[in-house]
PDB file of C-alpha atoms in Angstrom:
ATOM      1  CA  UNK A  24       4.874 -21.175 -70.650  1.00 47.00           C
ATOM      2  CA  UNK A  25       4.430 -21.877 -66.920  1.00 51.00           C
ATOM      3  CA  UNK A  26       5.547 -18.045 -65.935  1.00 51.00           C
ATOM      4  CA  UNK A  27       2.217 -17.290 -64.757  1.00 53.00           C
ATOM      5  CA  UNK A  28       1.147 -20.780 -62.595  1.00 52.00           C
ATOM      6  CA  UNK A  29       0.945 -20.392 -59.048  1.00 49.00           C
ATOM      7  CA  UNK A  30       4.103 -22.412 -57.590  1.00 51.00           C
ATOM      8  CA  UNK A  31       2.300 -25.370 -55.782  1.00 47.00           C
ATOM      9  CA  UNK A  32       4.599 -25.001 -52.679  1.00 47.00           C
ATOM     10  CA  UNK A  33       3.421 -21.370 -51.745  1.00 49.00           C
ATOM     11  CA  UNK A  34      -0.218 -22.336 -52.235  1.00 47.00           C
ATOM     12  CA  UNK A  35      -2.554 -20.572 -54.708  1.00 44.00           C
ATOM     13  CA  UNK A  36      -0.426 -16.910 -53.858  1.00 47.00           C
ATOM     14  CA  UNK A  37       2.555 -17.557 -56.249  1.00 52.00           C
ATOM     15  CA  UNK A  38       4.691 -15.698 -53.831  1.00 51.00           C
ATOM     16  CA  UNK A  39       7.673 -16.560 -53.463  1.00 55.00           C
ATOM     17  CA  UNK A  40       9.021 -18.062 -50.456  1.00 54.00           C
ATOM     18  CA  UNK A  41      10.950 -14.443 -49.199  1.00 54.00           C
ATOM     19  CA  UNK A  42       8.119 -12.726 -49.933  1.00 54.00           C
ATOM     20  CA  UNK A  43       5.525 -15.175 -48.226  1.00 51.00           C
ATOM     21  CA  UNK A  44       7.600 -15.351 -44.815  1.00 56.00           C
ATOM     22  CA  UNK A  45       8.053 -11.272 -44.818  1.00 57.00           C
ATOM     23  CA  UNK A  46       4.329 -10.816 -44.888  1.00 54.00           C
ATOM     24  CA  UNK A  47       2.804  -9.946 -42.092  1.00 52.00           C
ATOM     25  CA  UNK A  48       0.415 -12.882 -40.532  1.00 58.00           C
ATOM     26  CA  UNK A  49      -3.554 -12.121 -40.502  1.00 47.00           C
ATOM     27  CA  UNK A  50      -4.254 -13.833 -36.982  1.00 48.00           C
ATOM     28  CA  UNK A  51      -8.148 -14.791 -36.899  1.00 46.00           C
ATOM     29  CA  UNK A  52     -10.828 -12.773 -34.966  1.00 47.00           C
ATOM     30  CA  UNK A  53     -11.727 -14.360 -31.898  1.00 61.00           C
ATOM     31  CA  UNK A  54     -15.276 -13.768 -30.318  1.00 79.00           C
ATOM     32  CA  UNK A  55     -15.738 -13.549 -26.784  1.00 85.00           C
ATOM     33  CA  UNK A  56     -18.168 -15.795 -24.995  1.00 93.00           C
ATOM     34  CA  UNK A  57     -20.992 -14.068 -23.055  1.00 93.00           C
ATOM     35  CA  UNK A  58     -18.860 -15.034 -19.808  1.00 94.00           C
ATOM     36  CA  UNK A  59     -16.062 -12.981 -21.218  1.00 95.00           C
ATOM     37  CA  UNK A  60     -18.789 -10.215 -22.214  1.00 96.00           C
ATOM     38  CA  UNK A  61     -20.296 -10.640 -18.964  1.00 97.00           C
ATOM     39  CA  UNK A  62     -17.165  -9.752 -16.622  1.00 97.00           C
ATOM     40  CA  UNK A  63     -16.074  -6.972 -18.810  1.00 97.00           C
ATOM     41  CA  UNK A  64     -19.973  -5.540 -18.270  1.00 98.00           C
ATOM     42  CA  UNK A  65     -19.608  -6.160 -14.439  1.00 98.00           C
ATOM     43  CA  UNK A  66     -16.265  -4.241 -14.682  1.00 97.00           C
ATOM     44  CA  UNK A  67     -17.772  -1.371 -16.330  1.00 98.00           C
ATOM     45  CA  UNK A  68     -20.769  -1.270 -13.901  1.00 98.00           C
ATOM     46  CA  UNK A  69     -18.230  -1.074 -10.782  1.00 97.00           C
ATOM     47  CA  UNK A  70     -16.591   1.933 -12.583  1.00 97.00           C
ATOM     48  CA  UNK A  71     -19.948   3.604 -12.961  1.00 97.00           C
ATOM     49  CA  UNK A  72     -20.989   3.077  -9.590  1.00 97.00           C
ATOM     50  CA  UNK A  73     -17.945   4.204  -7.876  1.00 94.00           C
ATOM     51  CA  UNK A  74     -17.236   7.240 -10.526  1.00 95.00           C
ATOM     52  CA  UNK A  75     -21.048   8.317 -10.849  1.00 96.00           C
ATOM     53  CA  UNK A  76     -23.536   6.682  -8.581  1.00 96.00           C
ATOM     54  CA  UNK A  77     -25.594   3.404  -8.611  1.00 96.00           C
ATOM     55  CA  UNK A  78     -28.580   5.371 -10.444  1.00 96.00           C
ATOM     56  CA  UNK A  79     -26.144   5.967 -13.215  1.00 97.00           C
ATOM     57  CA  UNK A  80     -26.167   2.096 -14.008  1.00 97.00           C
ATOM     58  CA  UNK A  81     -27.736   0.341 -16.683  1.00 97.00           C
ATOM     59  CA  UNK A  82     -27.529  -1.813 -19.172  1.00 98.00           C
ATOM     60  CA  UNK A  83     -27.153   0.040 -22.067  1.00 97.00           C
ATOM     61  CA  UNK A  84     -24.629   2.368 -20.565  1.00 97.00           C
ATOM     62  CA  UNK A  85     -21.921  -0.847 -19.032  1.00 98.00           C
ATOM     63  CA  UNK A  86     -22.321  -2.421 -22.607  1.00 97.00           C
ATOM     64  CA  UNK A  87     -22.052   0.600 -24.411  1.00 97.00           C
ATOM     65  CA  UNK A  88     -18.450   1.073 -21.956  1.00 96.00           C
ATOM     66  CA  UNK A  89     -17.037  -1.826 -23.023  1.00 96.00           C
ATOM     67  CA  UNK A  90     -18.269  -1.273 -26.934  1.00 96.00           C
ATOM     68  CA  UNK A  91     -21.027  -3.318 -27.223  1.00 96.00           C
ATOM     69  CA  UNK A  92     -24.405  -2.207 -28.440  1.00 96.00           C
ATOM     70  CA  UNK A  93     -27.384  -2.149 -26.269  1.00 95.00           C
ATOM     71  CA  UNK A  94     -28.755  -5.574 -27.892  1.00 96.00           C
ATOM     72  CA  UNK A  95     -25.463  -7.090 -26.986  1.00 96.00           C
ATOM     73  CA  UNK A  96     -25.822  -5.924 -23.462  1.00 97.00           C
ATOM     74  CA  UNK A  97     -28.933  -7.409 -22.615  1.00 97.00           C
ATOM     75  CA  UNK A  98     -28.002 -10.710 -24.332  1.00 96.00           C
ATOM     76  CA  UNK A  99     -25.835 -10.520 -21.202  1.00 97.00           C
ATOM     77  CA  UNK A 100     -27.819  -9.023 -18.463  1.00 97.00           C
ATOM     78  CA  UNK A 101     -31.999  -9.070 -19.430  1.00 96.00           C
ATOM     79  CA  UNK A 102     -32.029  -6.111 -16.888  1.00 97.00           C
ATOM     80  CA  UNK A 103     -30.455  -3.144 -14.691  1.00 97.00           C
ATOM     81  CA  UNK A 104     -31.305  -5.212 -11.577  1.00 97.00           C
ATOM     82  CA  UNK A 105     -29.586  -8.913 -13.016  1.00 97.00           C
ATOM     83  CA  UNK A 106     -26.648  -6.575 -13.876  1.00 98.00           C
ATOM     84  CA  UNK A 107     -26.690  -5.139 -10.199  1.00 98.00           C
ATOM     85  CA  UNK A 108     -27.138  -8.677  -8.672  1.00 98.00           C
ATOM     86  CA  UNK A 109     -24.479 -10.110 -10.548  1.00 98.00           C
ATOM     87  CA  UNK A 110     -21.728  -7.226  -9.125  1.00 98.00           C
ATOM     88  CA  UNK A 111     -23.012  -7.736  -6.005  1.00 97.00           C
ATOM     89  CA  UNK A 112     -22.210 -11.182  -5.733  1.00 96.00           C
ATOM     90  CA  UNK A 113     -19.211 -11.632  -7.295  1.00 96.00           C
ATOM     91  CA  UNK A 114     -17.754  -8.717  -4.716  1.00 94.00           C
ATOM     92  CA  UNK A 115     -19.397 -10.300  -2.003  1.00 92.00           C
ATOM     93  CA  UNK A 116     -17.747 -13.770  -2.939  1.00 92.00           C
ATOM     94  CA  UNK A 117     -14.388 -12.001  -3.783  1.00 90.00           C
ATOM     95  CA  UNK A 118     -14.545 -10.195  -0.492  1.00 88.00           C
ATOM     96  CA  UNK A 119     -15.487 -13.830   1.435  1.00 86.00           C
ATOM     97  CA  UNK A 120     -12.759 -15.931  -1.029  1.00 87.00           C
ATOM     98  CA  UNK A 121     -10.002 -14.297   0.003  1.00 85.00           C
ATOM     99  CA  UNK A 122     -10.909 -14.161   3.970  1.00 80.00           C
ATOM    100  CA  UNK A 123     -11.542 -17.879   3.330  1.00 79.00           C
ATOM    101  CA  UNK A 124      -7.888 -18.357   1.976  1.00 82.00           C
ATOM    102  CA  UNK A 125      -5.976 -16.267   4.675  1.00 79.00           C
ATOM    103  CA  UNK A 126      -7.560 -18.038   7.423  1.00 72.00           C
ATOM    104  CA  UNK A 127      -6.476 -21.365   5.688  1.00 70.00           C
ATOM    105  CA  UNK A 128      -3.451 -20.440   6.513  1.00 75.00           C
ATOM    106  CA  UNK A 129      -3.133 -20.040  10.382  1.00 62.00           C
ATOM    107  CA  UNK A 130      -2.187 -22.938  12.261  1.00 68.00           C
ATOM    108  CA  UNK A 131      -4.712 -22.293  14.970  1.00 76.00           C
ATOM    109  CA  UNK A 132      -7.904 -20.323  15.783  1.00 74.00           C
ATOM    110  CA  UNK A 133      -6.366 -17.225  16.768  1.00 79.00           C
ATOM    111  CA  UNK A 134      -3.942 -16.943  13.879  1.00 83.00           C
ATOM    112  CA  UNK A 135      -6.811 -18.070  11.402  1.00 81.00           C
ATOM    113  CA  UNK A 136      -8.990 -14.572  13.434  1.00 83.00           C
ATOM    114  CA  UNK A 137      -6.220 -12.448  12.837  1.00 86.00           C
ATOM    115  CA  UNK A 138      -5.344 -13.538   9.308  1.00 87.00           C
ATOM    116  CA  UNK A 139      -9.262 -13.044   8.552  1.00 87.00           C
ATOM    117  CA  UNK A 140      -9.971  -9.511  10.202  1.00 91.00           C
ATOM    118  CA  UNK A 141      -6.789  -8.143   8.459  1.00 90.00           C
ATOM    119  CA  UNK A 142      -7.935  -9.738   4.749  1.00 90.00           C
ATOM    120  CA  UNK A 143     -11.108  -8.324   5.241  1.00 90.00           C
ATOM    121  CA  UNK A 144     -10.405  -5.015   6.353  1.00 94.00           C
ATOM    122  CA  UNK A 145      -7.814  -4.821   3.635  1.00 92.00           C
ATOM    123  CA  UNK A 146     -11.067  -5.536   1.483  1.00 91.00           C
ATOM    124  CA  UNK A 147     -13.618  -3.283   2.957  1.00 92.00           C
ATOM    125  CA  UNK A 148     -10.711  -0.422   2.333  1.00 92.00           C
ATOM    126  CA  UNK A 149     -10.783  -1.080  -1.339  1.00 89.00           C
ATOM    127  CA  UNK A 150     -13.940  -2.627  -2.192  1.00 89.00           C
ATOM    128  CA  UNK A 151     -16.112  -1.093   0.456  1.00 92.00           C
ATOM    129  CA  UNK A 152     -17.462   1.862  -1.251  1.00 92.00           C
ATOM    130  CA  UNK A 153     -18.558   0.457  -3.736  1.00 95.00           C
ATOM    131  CA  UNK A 154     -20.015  -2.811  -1.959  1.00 94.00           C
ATOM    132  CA  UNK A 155     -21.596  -0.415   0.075  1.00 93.00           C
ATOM    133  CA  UNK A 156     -23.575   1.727  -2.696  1.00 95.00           C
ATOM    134  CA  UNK A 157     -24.773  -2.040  -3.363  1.00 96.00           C
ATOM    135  CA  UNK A 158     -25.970  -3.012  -0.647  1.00 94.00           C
ATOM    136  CA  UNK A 159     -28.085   0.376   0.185  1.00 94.00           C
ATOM    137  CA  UNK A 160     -30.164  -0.818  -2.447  1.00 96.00           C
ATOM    138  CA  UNK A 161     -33.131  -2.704  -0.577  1.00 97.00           C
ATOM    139  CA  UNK A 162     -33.816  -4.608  -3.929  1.00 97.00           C
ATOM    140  CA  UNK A 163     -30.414  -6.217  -3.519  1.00 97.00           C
ATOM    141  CA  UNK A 164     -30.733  -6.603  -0.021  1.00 96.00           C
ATOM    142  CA  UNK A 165     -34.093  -8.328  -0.464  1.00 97.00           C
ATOM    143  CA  UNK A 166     -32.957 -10.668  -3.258  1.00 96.00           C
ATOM    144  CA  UNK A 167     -29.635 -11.602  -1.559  1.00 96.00           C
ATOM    145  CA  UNK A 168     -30.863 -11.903   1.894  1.00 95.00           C
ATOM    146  CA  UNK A 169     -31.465 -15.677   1.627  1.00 94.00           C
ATOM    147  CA  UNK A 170     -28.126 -16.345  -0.116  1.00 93.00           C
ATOM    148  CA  UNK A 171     -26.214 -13.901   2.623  1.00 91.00           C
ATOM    149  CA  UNK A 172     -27.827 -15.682   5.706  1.00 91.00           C
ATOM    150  CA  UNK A 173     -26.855 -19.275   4.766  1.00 92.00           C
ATOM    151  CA  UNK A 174     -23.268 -17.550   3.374  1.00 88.00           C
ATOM    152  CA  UNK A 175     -22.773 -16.739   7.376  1.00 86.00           C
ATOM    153  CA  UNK A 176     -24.152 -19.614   8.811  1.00 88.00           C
ATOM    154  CA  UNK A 177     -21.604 -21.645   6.580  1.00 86.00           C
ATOM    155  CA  UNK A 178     -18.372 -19.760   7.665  1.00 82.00           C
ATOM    156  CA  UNK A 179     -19.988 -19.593  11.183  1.00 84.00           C
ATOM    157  CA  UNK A 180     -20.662 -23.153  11.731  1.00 88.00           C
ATOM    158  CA  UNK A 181     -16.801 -24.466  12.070  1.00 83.00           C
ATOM    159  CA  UNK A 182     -15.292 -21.231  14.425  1.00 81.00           C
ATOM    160  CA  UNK A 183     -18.510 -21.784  16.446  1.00 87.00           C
ATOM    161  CA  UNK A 184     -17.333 -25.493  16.981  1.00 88.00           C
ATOM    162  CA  UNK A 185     -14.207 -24.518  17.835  1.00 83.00           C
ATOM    163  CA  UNK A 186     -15.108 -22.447  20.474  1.00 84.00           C
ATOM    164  CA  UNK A 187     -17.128 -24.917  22.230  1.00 88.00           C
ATOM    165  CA  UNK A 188     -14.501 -27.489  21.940  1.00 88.00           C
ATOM    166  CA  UNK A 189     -11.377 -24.650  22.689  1.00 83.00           C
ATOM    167  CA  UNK A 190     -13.081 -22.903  25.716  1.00 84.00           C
ATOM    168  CA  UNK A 191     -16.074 -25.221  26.702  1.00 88.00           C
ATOM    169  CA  UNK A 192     -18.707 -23.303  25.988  1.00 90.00           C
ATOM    170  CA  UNK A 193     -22.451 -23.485  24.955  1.00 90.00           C
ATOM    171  CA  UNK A 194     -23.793 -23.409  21.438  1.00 91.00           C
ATOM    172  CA  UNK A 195     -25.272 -20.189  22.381  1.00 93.00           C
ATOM    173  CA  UNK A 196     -22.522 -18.598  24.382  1.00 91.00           C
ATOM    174  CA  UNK A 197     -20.427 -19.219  21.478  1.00 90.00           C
ATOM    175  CA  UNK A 198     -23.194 -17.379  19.143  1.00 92.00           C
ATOM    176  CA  UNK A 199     -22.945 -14.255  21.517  1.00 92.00           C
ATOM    177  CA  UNK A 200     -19.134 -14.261  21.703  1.00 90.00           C
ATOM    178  CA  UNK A 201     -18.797 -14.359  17.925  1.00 88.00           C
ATOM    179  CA  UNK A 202     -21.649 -12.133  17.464  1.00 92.00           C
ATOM    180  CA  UNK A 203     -19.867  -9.182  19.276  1.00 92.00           C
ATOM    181  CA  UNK A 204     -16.257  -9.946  18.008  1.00 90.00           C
ATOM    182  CA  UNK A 205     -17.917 -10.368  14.478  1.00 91.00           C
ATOM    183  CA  UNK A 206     -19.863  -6.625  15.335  1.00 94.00           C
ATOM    184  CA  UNK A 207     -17.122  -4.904  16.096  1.00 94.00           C
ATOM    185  CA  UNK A 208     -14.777  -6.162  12.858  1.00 93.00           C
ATOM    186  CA  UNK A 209     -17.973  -4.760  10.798  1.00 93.00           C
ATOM    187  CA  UNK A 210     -18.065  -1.455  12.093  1.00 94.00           C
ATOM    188  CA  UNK A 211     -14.953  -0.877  11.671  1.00 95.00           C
ATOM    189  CA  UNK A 212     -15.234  -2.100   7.979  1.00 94.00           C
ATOM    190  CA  UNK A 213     -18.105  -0.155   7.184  1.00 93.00           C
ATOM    191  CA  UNK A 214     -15.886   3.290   8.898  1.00 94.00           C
ATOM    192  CA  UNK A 215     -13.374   2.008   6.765  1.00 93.00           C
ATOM    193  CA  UNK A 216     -15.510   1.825   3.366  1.00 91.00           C
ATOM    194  CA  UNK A 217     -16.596   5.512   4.283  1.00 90.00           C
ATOM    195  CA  UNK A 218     -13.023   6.698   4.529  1.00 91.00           C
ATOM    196  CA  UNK A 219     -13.729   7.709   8.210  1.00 94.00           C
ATOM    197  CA  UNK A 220     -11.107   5.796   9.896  1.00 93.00           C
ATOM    198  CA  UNK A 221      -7.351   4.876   8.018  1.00 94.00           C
ATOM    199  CA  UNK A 222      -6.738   1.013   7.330  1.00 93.00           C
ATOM    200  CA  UNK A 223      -3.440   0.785   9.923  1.00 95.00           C
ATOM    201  CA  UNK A 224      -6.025   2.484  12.655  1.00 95.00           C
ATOM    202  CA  UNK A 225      -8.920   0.263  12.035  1.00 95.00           C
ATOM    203  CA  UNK A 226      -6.214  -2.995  11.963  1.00 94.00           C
ATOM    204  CA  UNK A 227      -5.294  -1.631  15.763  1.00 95.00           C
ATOM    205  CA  UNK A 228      -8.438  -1.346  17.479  1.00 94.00           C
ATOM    206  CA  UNK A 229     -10.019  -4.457  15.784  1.00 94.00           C
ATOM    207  CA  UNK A 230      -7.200  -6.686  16.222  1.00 94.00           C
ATOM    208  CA  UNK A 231      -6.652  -5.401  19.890  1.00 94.00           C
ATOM    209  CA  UNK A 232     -10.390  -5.695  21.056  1.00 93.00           C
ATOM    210  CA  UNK A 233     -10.950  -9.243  18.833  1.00 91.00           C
ATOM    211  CA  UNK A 234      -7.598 -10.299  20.628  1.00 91.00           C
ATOM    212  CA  UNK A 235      -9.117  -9.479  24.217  1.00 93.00           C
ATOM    213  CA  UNK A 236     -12.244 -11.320  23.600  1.00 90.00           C
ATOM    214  CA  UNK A 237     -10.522 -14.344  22.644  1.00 87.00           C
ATOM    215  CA  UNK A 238      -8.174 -14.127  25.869  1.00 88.00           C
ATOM    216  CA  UNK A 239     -11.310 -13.686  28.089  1.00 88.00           C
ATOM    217  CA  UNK A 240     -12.936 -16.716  26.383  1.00 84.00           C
ATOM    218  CA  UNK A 241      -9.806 -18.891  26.753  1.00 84.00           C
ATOM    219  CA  UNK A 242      -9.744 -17.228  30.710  1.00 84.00           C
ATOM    220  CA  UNK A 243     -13.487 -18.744  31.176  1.00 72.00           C
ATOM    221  CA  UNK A 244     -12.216 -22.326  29.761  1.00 61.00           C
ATOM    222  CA  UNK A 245      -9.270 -22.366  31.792  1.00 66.00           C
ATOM    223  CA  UNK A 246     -11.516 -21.323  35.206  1.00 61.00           C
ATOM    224  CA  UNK A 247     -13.993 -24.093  33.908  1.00 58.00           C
TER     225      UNK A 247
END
């Protein structure tokens, strides 16, 4: 009389308890958040640009990468140039994060230089192309100019210190110091990012000629 109730303990299925635990479980559908949706567009952008060329980005082409459709795209990114913006500061940050963390590490100024030119070679070797397409864009430039200057001034302000208090010098002998040491590291990045110099060859000649400047500044305290 009760052969065809649903047994209470296996809920409204009437399975039985073997056949309940062999079946597979459905697992719910998550839905990403728009920071999710946003990273995996940024992603796809950096693929485009380094595969096909910054004029091959836009918003309906990184959403439509990562299967999204174009209305889903710009719920993320309003436009090509936001999209753009966005890679271009998170490589830039990425780029300045891990300098940041390397130099952390060194017990004193000259280990904290070393620790930073090498991390950001190492950087400019893998990210550079691509940072590189960005930044040829004067839109970008433009926009981020503001946010780049006071980004320098920021990591400048404590080696600049240092310096003074290390070797003795003047706010704006330490400005001219660091600018060169700082010029030379750059070029060598930006050979680096256009594959016209190897990694272990850039690492030499920056490290050697950073290394000299900083002996011939602690030479000038000493004499002092």
């Amino acid at each position: 009389m009760n052969g065809n109730r649903p047994d209470p303990r296996n809920g409204a299925t009437g399975e039985s308890p073997a056949a309940a635990k062999g079946r597979p479980r459905i697992r719910p559908r998550t839905r990403k958040s728009i920071a999710d949706r946003q990273q995996e567009m940024l992603d796809a952008a950096a693929r485009i640009v380094v595969s096909d060329g910054i004029g091959e980005v836009t918003v309906r082409r990184a959403a439509a990468e990562i299967g999204l459709s174009q209305a889903q795209g710009h719920n993320c990114f309003s436009r090509r140039i936001d999209l753009l913006l966005a890679l271009t500061r998170r490589e830039l940050e990425r780029v300045e994060s891990a300098r940041r963390d390397v130099a952390l590490r060194g017990g004193d100024v000259q280990t904290a230089v070393i620790l930073s030119t090498i991390s950001y070679l190492d950087d400019m070797e893998r990210r550079g192309p691509l940072l590189q397409s960005l930044l040829r864009m004067a839109e970008i430039r433009a926009a981020l100019r503001g946010e780049r200057d006071e980004a320098a001034r920021r990591s400048r302000t404590p080696l600049l210190a240092s310096m003074q208090q290390r070797y003795g010098m003047s706010e704006a002998e330490a400005r001219a110091s660091n600018a060169v040491l700082s010029a030379i590291v750059l070029r060598a990045g930006s050979l680096l990012a256009a594959h016209r110099i190897r990694g272990v060859t850039a690492n030499r000649l920056s490290l050697s000629l950073v290394l000299a400047g900083m002996r011939s500044n602690a030479a000038r305290g000493s004499a002092d």
